[in-house]
Short mmCIF file of C-alpha atoms in Angstrom, two decimals:
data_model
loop_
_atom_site.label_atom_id
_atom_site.label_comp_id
_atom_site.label_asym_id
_atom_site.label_seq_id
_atom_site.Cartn_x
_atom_site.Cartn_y
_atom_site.Cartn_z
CA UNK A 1 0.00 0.00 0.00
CA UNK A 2 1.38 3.53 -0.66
CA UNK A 3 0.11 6.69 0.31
CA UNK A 4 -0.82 9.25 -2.57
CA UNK A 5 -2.67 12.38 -3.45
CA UNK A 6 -5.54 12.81 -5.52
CA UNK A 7 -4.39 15.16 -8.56
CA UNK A 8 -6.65 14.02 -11.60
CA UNK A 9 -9.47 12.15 -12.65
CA UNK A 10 -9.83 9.74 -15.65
CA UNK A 11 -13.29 9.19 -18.12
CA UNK A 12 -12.98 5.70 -19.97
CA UNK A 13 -16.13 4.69 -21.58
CA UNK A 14 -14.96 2.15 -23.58
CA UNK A 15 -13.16 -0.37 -20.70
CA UNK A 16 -12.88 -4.36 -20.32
CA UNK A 17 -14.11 -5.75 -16.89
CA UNK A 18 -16.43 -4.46 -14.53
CA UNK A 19 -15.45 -0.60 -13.37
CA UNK A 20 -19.34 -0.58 -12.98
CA UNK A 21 -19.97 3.33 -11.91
CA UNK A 22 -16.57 3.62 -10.37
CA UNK A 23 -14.21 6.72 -11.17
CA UNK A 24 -10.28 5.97 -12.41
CA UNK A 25 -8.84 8.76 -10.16
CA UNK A 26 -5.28 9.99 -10.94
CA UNK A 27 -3.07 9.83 -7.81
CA UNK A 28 0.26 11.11 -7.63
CA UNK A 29 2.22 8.81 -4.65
CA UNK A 30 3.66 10.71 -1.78
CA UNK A 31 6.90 9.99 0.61
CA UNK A 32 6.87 11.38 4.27
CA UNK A 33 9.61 13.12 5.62
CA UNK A 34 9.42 13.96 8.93
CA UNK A 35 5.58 15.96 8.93
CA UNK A 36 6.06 16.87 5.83
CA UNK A 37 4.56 14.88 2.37
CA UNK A 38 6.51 15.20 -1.41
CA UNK A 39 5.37 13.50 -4.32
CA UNK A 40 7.94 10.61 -5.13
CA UNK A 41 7.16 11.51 -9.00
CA UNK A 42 5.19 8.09 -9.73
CA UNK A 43 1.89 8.82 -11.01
CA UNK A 44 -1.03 5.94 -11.76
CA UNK A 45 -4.23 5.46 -12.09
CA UNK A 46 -6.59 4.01 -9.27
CA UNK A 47 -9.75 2.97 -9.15
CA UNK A 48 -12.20 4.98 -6.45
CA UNK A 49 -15.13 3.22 -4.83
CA UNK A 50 -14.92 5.50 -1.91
CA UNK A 51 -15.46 9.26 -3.31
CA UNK A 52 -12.37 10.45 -2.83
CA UNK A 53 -11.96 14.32 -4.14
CA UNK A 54 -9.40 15.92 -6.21
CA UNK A 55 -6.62 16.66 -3.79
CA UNK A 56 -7.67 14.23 -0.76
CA UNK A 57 -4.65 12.30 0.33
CA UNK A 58 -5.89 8.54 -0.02
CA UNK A 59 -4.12 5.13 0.44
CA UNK A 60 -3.22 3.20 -2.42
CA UNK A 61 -3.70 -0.49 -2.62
CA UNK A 62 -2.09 -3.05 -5.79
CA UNK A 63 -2.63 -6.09 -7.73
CA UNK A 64 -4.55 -8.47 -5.89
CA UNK A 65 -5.18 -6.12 -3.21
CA UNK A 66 -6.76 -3.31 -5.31
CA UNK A 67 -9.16 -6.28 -6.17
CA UNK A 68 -9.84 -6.85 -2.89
CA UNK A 69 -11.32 -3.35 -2.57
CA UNK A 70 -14.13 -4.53 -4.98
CA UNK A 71 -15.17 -7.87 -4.42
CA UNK A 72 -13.05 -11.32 -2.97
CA UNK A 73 -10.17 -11.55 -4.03
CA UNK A 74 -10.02 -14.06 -6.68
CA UNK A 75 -12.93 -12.35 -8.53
CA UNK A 76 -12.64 -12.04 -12.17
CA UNK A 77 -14.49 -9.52 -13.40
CA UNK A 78 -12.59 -6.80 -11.59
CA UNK A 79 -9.90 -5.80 -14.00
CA UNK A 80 -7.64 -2.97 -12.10
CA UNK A 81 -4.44 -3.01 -10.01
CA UNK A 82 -4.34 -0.54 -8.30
CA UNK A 83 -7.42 1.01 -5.89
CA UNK A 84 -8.11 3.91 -3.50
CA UNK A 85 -8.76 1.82 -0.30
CA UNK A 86 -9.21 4.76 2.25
CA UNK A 87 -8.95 8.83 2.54
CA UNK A 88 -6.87 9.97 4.83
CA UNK A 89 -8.03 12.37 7.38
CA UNK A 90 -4.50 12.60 10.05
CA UNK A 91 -1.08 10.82 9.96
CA UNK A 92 0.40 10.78 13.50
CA UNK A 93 3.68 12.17 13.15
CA UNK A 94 6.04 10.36 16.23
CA UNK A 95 6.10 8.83 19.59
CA UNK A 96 4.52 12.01 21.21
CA UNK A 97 0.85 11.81 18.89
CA UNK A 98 1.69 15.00 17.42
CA UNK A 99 -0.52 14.99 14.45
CA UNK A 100 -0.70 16.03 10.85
CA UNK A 101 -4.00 16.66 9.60
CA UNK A 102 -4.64 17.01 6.22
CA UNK A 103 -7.74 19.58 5.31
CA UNK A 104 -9.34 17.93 1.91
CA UNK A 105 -9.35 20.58 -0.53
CA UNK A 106 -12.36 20.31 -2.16
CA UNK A 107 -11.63 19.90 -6.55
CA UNK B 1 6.69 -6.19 -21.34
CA UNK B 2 8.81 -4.15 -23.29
CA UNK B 3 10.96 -4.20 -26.85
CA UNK B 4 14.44 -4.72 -26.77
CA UNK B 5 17.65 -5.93 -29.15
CA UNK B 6 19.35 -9.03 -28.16
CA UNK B 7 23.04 -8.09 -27.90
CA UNK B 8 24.86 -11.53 -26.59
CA UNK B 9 24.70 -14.54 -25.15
CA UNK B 10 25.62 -16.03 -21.56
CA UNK B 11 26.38 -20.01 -21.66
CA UNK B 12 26.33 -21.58 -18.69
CA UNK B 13 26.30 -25.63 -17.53
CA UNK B 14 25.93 -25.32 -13.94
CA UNK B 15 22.48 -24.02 -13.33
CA UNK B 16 19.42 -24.61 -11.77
CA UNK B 17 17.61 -27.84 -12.68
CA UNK B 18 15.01 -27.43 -14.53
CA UNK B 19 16.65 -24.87 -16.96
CA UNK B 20 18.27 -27.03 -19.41
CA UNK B 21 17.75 -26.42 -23.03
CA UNK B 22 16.73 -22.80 -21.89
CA UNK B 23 19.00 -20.23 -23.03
CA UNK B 24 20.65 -16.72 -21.25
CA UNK B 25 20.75 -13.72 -23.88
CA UNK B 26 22.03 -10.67 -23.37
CA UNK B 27 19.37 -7.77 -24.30
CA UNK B 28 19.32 -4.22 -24.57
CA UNK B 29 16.08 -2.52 -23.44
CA UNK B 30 14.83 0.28 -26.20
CA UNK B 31 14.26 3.82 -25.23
CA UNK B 32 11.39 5.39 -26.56
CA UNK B 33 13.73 7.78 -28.65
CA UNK B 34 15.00 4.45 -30.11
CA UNK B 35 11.70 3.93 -31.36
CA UNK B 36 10.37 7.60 -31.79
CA UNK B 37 13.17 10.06 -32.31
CA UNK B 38 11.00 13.56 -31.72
CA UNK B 39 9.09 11.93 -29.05
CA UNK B 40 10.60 12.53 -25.60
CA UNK B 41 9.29 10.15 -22.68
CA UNK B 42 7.98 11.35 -18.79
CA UNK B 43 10.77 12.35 -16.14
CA UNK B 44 12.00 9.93 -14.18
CA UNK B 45 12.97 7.07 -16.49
CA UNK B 46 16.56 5.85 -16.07
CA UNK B 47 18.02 4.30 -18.80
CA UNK B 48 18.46 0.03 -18.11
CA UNK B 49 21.57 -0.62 -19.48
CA UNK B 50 21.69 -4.35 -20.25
CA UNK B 51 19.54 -7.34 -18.87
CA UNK B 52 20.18 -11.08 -19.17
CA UNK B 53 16.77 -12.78 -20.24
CA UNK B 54 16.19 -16.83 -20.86
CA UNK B 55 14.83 -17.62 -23.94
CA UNK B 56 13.54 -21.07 -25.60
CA UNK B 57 11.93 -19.97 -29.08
CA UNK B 58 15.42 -19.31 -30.35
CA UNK B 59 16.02 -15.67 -30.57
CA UNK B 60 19.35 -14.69 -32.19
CA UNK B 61 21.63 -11.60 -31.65
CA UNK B 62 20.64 -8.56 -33.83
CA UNK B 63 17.14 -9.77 -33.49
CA UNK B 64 14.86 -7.58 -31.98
CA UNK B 65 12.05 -9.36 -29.21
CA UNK B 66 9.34 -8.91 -26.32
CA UNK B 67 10.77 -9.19 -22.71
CA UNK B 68 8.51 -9.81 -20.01
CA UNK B 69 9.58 -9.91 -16.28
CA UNK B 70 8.06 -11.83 -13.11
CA UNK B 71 5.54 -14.64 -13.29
CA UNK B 72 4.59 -13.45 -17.65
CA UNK B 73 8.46 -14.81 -17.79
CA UNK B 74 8.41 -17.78 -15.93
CA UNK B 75 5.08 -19.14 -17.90
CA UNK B 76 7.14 -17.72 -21.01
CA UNK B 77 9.31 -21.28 -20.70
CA UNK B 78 6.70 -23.51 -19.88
CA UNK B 79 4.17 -22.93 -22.91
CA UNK B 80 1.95 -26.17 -22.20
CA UNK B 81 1.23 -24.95 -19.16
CA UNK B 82 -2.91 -25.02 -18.12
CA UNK B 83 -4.66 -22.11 -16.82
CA UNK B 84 -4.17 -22.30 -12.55
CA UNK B 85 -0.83 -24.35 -12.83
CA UNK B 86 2.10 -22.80 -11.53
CA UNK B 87 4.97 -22.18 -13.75
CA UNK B 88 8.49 -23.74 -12.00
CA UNK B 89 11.39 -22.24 -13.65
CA UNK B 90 13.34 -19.79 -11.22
CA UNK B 91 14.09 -17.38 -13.92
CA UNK B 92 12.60 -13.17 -12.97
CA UNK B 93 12.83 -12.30 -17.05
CA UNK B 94 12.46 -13.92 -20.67
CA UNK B 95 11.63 -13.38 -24.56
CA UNK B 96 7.76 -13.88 -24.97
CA UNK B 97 7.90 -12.86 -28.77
CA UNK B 98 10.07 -12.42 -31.48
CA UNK B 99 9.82 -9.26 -33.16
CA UNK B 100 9.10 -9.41 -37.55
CA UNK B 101 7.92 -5.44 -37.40
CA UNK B 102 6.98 -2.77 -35.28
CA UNK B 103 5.63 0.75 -36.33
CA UNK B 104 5.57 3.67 -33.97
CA UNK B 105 5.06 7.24 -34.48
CA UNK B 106 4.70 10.36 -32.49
CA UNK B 107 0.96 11.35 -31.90
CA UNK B 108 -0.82 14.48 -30.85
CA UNK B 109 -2.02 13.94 -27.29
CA UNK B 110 -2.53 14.69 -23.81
CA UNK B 111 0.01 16.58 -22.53
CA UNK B 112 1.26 15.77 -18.67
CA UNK B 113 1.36 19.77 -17.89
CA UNK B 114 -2.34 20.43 -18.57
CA UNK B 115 -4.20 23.15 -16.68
CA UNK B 116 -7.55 22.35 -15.11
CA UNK B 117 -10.34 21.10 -17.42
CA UNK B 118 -8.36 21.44 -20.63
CA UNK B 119 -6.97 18.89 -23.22
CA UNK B 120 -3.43 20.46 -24.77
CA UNK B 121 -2.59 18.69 -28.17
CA UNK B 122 0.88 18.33 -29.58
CA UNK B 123 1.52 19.36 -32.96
CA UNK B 124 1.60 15.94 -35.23
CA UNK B 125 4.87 14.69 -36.88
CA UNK B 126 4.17 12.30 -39.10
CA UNK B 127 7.62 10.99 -39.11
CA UNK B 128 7.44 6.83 -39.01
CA UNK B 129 10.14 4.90 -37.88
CA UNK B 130 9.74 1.48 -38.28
CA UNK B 131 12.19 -1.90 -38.29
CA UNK B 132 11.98 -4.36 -41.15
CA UNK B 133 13.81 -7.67 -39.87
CA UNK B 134 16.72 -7.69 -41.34
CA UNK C 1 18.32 -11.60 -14.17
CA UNK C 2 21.36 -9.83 -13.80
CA UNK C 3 24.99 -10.93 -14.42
CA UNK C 4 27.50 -10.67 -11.65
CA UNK C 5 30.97 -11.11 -10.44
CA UNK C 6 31.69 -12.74 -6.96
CA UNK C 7 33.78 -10.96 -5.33
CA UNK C 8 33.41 -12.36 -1.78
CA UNK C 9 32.21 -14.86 0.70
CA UNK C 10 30.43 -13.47 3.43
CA UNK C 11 30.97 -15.34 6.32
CA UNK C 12 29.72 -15.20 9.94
CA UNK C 13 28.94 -17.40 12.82
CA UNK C 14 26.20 -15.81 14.21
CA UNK C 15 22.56 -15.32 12.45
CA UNK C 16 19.32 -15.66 12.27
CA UNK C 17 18.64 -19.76 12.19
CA UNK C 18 16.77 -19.61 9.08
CA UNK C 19 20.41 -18.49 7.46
CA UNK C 20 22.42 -21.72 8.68
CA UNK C 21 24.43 -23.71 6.61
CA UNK C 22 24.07 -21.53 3.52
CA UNK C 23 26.60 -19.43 1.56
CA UNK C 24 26.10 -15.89 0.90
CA UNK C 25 28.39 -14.05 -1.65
CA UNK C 26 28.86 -10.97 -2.51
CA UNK C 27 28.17 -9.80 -6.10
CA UNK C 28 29.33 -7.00 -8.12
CA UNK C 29 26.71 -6.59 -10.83
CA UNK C 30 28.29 -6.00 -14.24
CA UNK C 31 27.91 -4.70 -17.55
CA UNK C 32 29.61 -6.65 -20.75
CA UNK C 33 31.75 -4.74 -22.40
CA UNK C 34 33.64 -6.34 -25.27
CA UNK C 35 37.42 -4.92 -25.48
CA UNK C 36 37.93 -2.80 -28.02
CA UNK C 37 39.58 -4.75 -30.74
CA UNK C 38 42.40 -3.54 -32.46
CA UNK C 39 40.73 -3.43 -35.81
CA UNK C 40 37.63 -3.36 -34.94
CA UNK C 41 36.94 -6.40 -35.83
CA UNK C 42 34.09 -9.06 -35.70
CA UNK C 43 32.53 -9.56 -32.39
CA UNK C 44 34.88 -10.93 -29.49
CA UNK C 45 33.98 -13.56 -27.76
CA UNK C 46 35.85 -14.50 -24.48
CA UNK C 47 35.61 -16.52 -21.31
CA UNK C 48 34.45 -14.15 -19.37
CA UNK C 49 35.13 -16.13 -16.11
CA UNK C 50 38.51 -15.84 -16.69
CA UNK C 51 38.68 -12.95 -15.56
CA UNK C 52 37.39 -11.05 -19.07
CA UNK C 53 36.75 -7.46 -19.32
CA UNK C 54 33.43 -6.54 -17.72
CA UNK C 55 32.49 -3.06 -16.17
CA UNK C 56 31.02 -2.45 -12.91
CA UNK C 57 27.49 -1.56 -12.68
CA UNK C 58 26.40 0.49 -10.30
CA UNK C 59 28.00 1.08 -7.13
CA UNK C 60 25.79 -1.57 -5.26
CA UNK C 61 27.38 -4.56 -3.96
CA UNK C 62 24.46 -7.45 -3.72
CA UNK C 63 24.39 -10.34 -1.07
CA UNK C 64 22.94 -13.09 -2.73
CA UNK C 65 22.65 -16.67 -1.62
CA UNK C 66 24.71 -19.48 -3.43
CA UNK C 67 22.98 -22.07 -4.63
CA UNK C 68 25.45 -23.62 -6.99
CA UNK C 69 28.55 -24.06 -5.02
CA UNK C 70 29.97 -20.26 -6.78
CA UNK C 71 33.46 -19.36 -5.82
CA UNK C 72 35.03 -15.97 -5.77
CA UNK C 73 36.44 -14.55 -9.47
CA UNK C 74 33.77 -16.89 -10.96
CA UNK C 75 30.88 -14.85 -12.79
CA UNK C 76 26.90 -16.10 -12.11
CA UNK C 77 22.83 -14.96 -12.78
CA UNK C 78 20.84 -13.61 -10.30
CA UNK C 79 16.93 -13.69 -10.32
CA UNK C 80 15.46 -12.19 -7.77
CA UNK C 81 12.01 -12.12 -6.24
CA UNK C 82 9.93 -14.39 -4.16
CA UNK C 83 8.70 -16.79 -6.18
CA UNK C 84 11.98 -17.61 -7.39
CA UNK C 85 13.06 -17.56 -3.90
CA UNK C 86 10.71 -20.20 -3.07
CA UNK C 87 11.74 -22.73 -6.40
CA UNK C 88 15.28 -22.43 -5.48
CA UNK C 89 16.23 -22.17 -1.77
CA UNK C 90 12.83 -22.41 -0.46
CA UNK C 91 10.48 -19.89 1.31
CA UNK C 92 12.41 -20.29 4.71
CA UNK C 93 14.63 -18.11 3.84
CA UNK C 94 15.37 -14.24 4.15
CA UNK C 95 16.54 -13.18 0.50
CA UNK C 96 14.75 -12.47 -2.54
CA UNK C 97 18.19 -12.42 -4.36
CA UNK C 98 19.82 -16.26 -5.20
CA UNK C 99 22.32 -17.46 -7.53
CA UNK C 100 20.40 -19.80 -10.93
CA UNK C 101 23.44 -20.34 -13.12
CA UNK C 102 27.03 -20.43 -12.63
CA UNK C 103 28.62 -18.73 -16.18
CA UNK C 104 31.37 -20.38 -18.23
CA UNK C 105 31.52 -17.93 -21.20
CA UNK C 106 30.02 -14.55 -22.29
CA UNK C 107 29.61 -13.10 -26.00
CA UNK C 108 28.54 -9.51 -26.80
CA UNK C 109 28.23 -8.17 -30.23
CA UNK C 110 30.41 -5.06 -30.53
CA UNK C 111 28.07 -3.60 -33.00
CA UNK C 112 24.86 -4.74 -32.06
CA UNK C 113 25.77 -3.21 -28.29
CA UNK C 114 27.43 0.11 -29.24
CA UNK C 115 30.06 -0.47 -26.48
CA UNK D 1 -3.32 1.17 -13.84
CA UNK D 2 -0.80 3.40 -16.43
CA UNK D 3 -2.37 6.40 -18.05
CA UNK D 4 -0.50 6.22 -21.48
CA UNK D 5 -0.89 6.57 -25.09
CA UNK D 6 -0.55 4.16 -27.75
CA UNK D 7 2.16 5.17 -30.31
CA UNK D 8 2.53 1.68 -32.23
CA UNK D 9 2.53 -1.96 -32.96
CA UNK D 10 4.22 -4.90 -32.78
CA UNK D 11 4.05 -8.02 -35.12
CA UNK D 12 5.64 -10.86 -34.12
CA UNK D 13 5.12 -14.45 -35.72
CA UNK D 14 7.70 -16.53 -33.60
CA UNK D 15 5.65 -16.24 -29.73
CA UNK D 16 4.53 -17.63 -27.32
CA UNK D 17 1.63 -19.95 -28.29
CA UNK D 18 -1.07 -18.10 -25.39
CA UNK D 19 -0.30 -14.44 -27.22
CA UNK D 20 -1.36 -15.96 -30.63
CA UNK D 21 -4.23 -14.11 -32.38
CA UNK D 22 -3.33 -10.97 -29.48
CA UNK D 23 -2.73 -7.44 -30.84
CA UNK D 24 0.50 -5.76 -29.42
CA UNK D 25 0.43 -1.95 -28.67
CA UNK D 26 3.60 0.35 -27.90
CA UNK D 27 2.35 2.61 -25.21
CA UNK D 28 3.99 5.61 -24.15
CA UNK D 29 3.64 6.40 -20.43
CA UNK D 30 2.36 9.36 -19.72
CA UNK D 31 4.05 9.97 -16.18
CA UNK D 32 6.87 7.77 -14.53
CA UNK D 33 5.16 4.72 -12.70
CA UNK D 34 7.73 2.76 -11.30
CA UNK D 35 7.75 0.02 -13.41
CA UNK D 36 9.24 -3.09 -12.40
CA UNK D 37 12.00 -2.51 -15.07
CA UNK D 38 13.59 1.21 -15.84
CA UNK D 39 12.41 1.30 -19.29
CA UNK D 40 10.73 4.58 -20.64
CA UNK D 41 8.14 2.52 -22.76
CA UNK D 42 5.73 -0.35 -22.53
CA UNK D 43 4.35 -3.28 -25.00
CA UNK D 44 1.08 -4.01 -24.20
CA UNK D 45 -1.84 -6.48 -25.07
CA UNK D 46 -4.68 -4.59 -26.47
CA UNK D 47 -7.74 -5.97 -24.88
CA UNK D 48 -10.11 -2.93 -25.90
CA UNK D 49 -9.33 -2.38 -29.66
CA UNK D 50 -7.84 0.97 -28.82
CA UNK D 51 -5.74 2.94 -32.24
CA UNK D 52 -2.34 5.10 -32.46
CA UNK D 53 -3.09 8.20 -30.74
CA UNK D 54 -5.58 7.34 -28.31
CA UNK D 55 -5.31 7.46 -24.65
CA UNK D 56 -5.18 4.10 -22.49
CA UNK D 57 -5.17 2.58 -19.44
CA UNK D 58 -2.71 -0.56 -19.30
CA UNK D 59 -3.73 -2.43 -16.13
CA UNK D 60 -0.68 -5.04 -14.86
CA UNK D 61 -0.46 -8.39 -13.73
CA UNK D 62 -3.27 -11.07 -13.53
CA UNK D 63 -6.12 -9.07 -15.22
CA UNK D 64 -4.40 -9.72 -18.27
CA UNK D 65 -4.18 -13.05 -18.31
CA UNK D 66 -7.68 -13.84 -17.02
CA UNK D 67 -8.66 -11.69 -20.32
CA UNK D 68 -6.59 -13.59 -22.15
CA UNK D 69 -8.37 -16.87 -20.70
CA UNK D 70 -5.13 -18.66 -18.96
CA UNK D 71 -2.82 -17.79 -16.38
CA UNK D 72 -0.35 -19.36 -18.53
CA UNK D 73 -0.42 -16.43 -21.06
CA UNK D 74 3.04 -14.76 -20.74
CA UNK D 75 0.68 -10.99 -20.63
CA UNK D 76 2.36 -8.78 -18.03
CA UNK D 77 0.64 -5.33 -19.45
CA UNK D 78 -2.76 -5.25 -21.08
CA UNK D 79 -5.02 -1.99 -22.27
CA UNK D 80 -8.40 -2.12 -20.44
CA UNK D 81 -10.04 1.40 -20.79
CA UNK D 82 -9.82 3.57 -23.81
CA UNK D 83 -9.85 7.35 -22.31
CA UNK D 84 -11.91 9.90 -23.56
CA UNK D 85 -10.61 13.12 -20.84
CA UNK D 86 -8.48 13.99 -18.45
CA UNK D 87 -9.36 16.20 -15.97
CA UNK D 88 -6.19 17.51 -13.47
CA UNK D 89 -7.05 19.61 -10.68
CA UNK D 90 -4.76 22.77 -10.26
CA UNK D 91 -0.87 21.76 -9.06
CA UNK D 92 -0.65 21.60 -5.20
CA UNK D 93 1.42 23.94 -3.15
CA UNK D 94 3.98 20.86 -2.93
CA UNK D 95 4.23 20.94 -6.64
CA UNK D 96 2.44 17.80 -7.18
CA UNK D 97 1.28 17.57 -10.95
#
C-alpha cells in the first residue's frame, strides 16, 4: 500500500471488466519526511469506490489487493491493479501523537 | 513487457535444474527515442543498461524481441502450461515474442502539464520509424 | 536476471537460524563490455570467467545466496524475487536475491551493443 | 493502472503460443510509474481495440491473463479502458502535478 494524493481524474467509456460506476482517479504517490509529504514523481491510475476528491490524500492499494477493494479476491471480473482503499483524514507524526492533519481541498 | 535488441549470449552448464535447453541472452532494453526520435518520454525514467533474459523460441543476436519480467516470464518457458498451474522455472525475465515489425510514431495527445479542465494537443509529426527484420 | 561477479564470501557465525548452513556471496553486478579490438573487428567472444573485461554496474554490492557451489572470481545470474526464492532455496529463507546459473563464457556483439 | 498513449505496434510471428491471435500496442507512459523494469516505454496487449493516438489505461499483472483466458499467457501489461478526458485539478502547493 502507498500513500498518494488525488491530482486528476480519468473518463474511460470504452473499458474491459467491470469498473461498474466507479471513477479511475489519478493519484500522484507521496513519501513522508518527517511531517512533511513530497510526491515521489510516480503517477497511476486508481480505481475509487470510496469518493475520494481531487486533492484528498488517499491510500493506495495493488494487484490483488486493489481487487480486494471490490469484491473477494479471486474475482474475475474486476480488472484494475491498483485502488483507492481509504482517505486519509490525520497521519500521527512520532512517539509524542503530534498529528498532521490534512484539510481535503475540495476539486 | 517491453521491446528490446538481443546483444549476446551467456552459456552456462551449472544451473538450476530445470533450466536445461533454456538459453541466457544478453538484451538491450529500447528507449522510446529508439523507437520515436521527436518523441521525448515522462521524467523519471533511467536508462536500463543491459539485462540477461532466458529464452527457448530461439532468438538470435541482432534480433529484436518482447521481454517480459516476473511470473509473464516464468510461464514464457513452460508454454503447455494449463490455466491455474504454476509455472516452475526460477528465472525473474524472458523473450515472450520475437519481433518481424513494429511501427511507432509520435501522436498528438494529452500533454502531462495540462491546466484544469483542458486537453493540450501536440503538434503531429508524421515521421514513421519502423524496423523491417533484417 | 542480472549478471554478476563474486567478489566475496560473506561469512559469519552468528545469524538468524533460518540463514544456517548456507553461503552468501557478494556480487558486483556488471555490464559486458567487449574490449575494443584492435581493428575493430568481428565480435569478441571470451571466457568471461577468466577474468574477461566486464564493467562495474552500479555502485551496489548485492548479497545473494549461493545455490550452486559459486566461488570468488567466478561470474553467475541472479533472479530475484519471491517466487523464485521459493523454487530455489525455499520460502524459509530471508533473501529475494539467489544465484540460478554459474557462467562459463560470455559473447557480446560489438556492433549490435554500441560499447 | 498506467495512463498512457498508444504510439505503435508490434508483429511478431515466432511467440509464445497463449499471445497468438493478441494485438501488441507500444504505449507511451504518460508519467513515470515505477515500473518493475527502468524502461521509458511499454508493449502491451490490447484488450479494448484501442488505435495510435488514443489514450489508455494498461492495467498489470493477472487481469491480463484472465482476459486472455489462462494464467499461462506470458501478458504482463494489457489496455483495459480507452480514455476519452483527463481532468487535473490545479498543481498543489507541494508541486504535485
Amino acid at each position: 500500500m502507498m500513500l498518494g494524493r488525488v491530482i486528476g481524474e480519468v473518463w474511460a467509456t470504452k473499458r474491459a471488466g467491470a469498473f461498474g460506476h466507479r471513477k479511475a482517479m489519478l493519484v500522484a504517490t507521496l513519501a513522508r519526511e518527517g511531517d512533511r509529504l513530497f510526491p515521489t514523481g510516480e503517477v497511476v491510475v486508481a480505481l475509487d469506490d470510496i469518493g475520494a476528491q481531487q486533492g484528498n490524500v488517499v491510500t493506495v492499494s495493488w494487484g490483488s489487493g486493489a481487487r480486494a477493494v471490490f469484491a473477494p479476491p479471486d474475482n474475475r471480473h474486476v480488472l484494475v491493479d491498483a485502488a483507492i482503499s481509504r482517505i486519509v483524514d490525520a497521519i500521527t507524526l512520532d512517539e509524542s501523537g503530534r498529528v498532521l492533519n490534512l484539510q481535503h481541498e475540495e476539486g | 513487457m517491453f521491446l528490446g535488441r538481443v546483444v549476446g549470449t551467456v552459456w552456462s552448464t551449472v544451473k538450476w535444474k530445470g533450466l536445461e535447453g533454456v538459453k541466457f541472452l544478453v538484451v538491450r532494453p529500447y528507449h522510446l527515442a529508439d523507437l520515436i526520435p521527436e518523441v521525448s518520454c515522462p521524467p523519471g525514467f533511467s536508462s536500463e543498461d543491459g539485462v540477461v533474459v532466458a529464452d527457448i523460441l530461439g532468438a538470435g543476436v541482432g534480433e529484436d524481441v518482447i521481454i517480459a519480467y516476473g511470473h509473464s516470464a516464468r510461464v514464457a518457458l513452460e508454454p503447455h502450461l494449463k490455466d491455474g498451474q504454476l509455472p516452475s522455472r526460477p528465472v525473474d525475465a524472458a523473450v515472450v515474442a520475437i519481433v518481424d515489425r513494429y511501427e511507432a510514431s509520435a501522436q498528438p495527445g494529452f500533454d502531462a502539464k495540462v491546466k484544469p479542465g483542458e486537453k493540450k494537443t501536440r503538434p503531429a509529426t508524421s515521421a514513421t520509424s519502423s524496423r523491417k527484420k533484417k | 536476471m542480472i549478471l554478476g561477479k563474486v567478489v566475496g564470501a560473506v561469512w559469519g557465525g552468528k545469524e538468524t537460524n533460518s540463514l544456517e548452513n548456507s553461503k552468501l556471496l557478494q556480487v558486483q553486478p556488471v555490464r559486458l563490455k567487449a574490449p575494443a579490438a584492435a581493428d575493430g573487428s568481428s565480435p569478441l567472444e571470451w571466457t568471461i570467467s577468466a577474468n574477461g573485461p566486464a564493467v562495474p554496474l552500479g555502485s551496489t554490492m548485492k548479497v545473494v545466496m549461493d545455490t550452486l557451489g559459486a566461488g570468488v572470481g567466478e561470474y553467475v545470474l541472479i533472479a530475484h524475487g519471491s517466487r523464485v526464492r521459493d523454487l530455489t532455496v525455499g520460502p524459509e529463507y530471508p533473501t529475494k536475491e539467489v544465484v540460478i546459473a554459474i557462467v562459463d563464457s560470455a559473447w557480446i556483439d560489438l556492433g549490435m551493443d554500441g560499447g | 493502472m498506467i495512463l498512457g498513449q498508444v504510439v505503435g505496434t508490434v508483429w511478431a510471428t515466432r511467440k509464445n503460443p497463449n499471445l497468438e491471435r493478441l494485438k501488441l500496442a507500444i504505449v507511451r507512459p504518460h508519467f513515470w510509474y515505477n515500473p518493475p523494469h527502468d524502461v521509458d516505454h511499454l508493449v502491451a496487449v490490447d484488450q479494448v481495440g484501442a488505435e495510435r493516438g488514443q489514450d489508455v489505461l494498461v492495467c498489470v499483472g493477472q487481469p491480463g491473463r484472465w482476459m486472455a483466458g489462462t494464467s499461462a499467457a506470458p501478458i504482463e501489461a494489457s489496455i483495459m479502458a480507452i480514455v476519452d478526458r483527463v481532468v487535473m485539478g490545479p498543481s498543489t502547493e507541494d508541486g504535485t502535478p
